[in-house]
Coordinates of C-alpha atoms in Angstrom, one line a residue:
P268 CA -7.3 16.4 -0.2
F269 CA -4.2 17.3 -2.2
T270 CA -4.1 17.6 -5.9
R271 CA -1.4 15.9 -7.9
P272 CA 0.5 19.1 -8.6
Q273 CA 0.4 20.0 -4.8
A274 CA 1.7 16.6 -3.9
R275 CA 4.5 17.0 -6.5
A276 CA 5.5 20.4 -5.1
A277 CA 5.4 19.2 -1.5
F278 CA 7.7 16.2 -2.2
A279 CA 10.0 18.4 -4.3
A280 CA 10.3 20.8 -1.4
L281 CA 11.2 18.0 1.0
R282 CA 13.8 16.7 -1.4
N283 CA 15.3 20.2 -1.9
A284 CA 15.4 20.7 1.9
G285 CA 17.2 17.4 2.4
I286 CA 14.3 16.0 4.4
A287 CA 13.4 12.3 4.0
S288 CA 9.9 11.7 2.7
F289 CA 7.4 9.1 3.8
A290 CA 4.2 8.2 1.9
Y291 CA 1.4 5.9 2.8
Y292 CA -1.1 4.6 0.3
L293 CA -4.4 2.7 0.8
V294 CA -5.6 -0.1 -1.5
G295 CA -9.0 -1.7 -1.3
L296 CA -11.6 0.9 -0.4
P297 CA -15.1 0.1 -1.6
W298 CA -14.9 2.0 -4.9
E299 CA -11.4 0.8 -5.8
T300 CA -10.9 -0.6 -9.3
A301 CA -7.8 -2.0 -11.1
D302 CA -7.5 1.4 -12.8
T303 CA -7.5 3.3 -9.5
V304 CA -4.8 1.0 -8.1
R305 CA -2.7 1.7 -11.2
E306 CA -3.3 5.5 -10.7
T307 CA -2.2 5.2 -7.1
V308 CA 1.0 3.4 -8.1
S309 CA 1.6 5.9 -10.9
L310 CA 1.4 8.7 -8.3
A311 CA 3.7 6.9 -5.9
R312 CA 6.3 6.3 -8.5
E313 CA 6.1 9.9 -9.7
L314 CA 6.5 11.3 -6.2
D315 CA 9.3 8.9 -5.6
S316 CA 9.3 9.2 -1.8
D317 CA 12.2 7.9 0.2
Y318 CA 10.0 5.4 2.0
A319 CA 6.5 4.2 1.2
N320 CA 4.0 1.7 2.5
F321 CA 0.9 0.3 0.9
F322 CA -1.8 -0.7 3.2
I323 CA -5.0 -2.7 2.7
A324 CA -8.0 -0.6 3.8
T325 CA -9.5 -2.3 6.9
P326 CA -13.0 -1.4 8.2
L327 CA -12.5 -1.1 11.9
P328 CA -15.4 -1.0 14.3
G329 CA -16.5 2.5 15.2
T330 CA -15.5 4.0 11.9
R331 CA -17.7 5.2 9.0
Y332 CA -15.9 2.7 6.8
F333 CA -17.0 -0.2 9.0
D334 CA -20.6 1.0 9.1
Y335 CA -20.5 1.4 5.3
A336 CA -19.1 -2.1 4.8
V337 CA -21.7 -3.6 7.1
T338 CA -24.6 -1.7 5.4
H339 CA -23.4 -2.6 1.9
H340 CA -22.6 -6.2 2.8
L341 CA -18.9 -5.9 1.9
L342 CA -17.7 -7.9 4.9
E343 CA -17.6 -11.6 4.3
H344 CA -18.3 -13.0 7.7
R345 CA -20.1 -15.9 9.3
G346 CA -22.7 -14.1 11.5
D347 CA -20.1 -11.8 13.2
P348 CA -18.8 -8.8 11.2
L349 CA -15.7 -8.8 13.5
H350 CA -14.7 -12.2 12.2
A351 CA -13.6 -10.7 8.9
I352 CA -11.0 -8.4 10.5
Q353 CA -9.6 -10.9 12.9
E354 CA -7.1 -12.2 10.3
G355 CA -5.0 -9.1 10.7
Y356 CA -4.0 -6.5 8.2
S357 CA -2.2 -8.7 5.7
R358 CA -5.4 -9.9 4.1
P359 CA -8.4 -7.8 3.0
A360 CA -11.3 -7.9 5.5
A361 CA -13.8 -6.6 3.0
R362 CA -14.5 -6.8 -0.7
G363 CA -15.2 -3.7 -2.7
H364 CA -18.0 -2.9 -5.1
H365 CA -15.7 -3.7 -8.1
L366 CA -13.0 -6.0 -6.6
S367 CA -13.2 -9.2 -4.6
R368 CA -11.0 -9.8 -1.5
E369 CA -8.7 -11.9 -3.6
E370 CA -8.4 -9.2 -6.3
I371 CA -7.7 -6.6 -3.6
A372 CA -4.9 -8.8 -2.2
H373 CA -3.5 -9.3 -5.7
W374 CA -3.5 -5.6 -6.5
H375 CA -1.9 -4.8 -3.1
R376 CA 1.0 -7.2 -3.8
W377 CA 1.3 -5.7 -7.3
A378 CA 1.4 -2.1 -5.9
V379 CA 4.1 -3.0 -3.4
R380 CA 6.3 -4.7 -6.0
Q381 CA 5.8 -2.0 -8.6
F382 CA 7.0 0.6 -6.1
H383 CA 9.7 -1.2 -4.2
L384 CA 11.3 -3.3 -7.0
R385 CA 12.2 -0.3 -9.2
P386 CA 16.0 -0.1 -9.9
R387 CA 16.0 3.6 -8.9
Y388 CA 14.3 2.9 -5.6
L389 CA 16.5 -0.1 -4.9
W390 CA 19.7 1.8 -5.6
K391 CA 18.5 4.8 -3.4
R392 CA 17.7 2.5 -0.5
L393 CA 20.7 0.2 -0.8
S394 CA 23.2 3.0 -1.2
R395 CA 22.2 4.3 2.2
L396 CA 22.8 1.1 4.1
H397 CA 25.6 0.9 6.6
G398 CA 26.8 -2.3 8.2
L399 CA 26.0 -6.0 7.8
T400 CA 23.0 -5.8 10.1
E401 CA 21.2 -3.4 7.9
W402 CA 22.1 -5.3 4.8
A403 CA 20.9 -8.6 6.3
R404 CA 17.6 -6.9 7.4
H405 CA 17.0 -5.5 3.9
L406 CA 17.9 -8.8 2.2
R407 CA 15.4 -10.7 4.4
G408 CA 12.7 -8.1 3.6
G409 CA 13.5 -8.3 -0.1
W410 CA 13.3 -12.1 -0.1
T411 CA 9.9 -11.9 1.7
L412 CA 8.7 -9.4 -0.9
L413 CA 9.7 -11.7 -3.8
R414 CA 8.1 -14.8 -2.2
S415 CA 4.8 -13.1 -1.5

């Protein structure tokens, strides 16, 4: 794992080299709390990547996370553990030790908005758009984000 100073240095190096940066964040692992989500978003804002996605952790069969979720009864299912993950990736399939599925969904939405609705980020993204098609796509995505 990277330390915060290492991540800062890596993203600064990308910026200085003119290379676009992408960052992917997970929300909703078993030990997640409201404070750890806030820490993740704080890091995301500090790193200020060109693109970022926040994903809800999903315990897929065959992974240690799935085995852990089954063992610790974190999957809310009706007899079949796979039932919980059949809704897709937009909703949490498992609760955590500290957060319910509903709370994980709330904090995921909060994280996405906290990162993507910053004036600095919006300006950076919108100033790079070319053509009506790109503007239309971004406006639709922004509208979806605001409605969620």
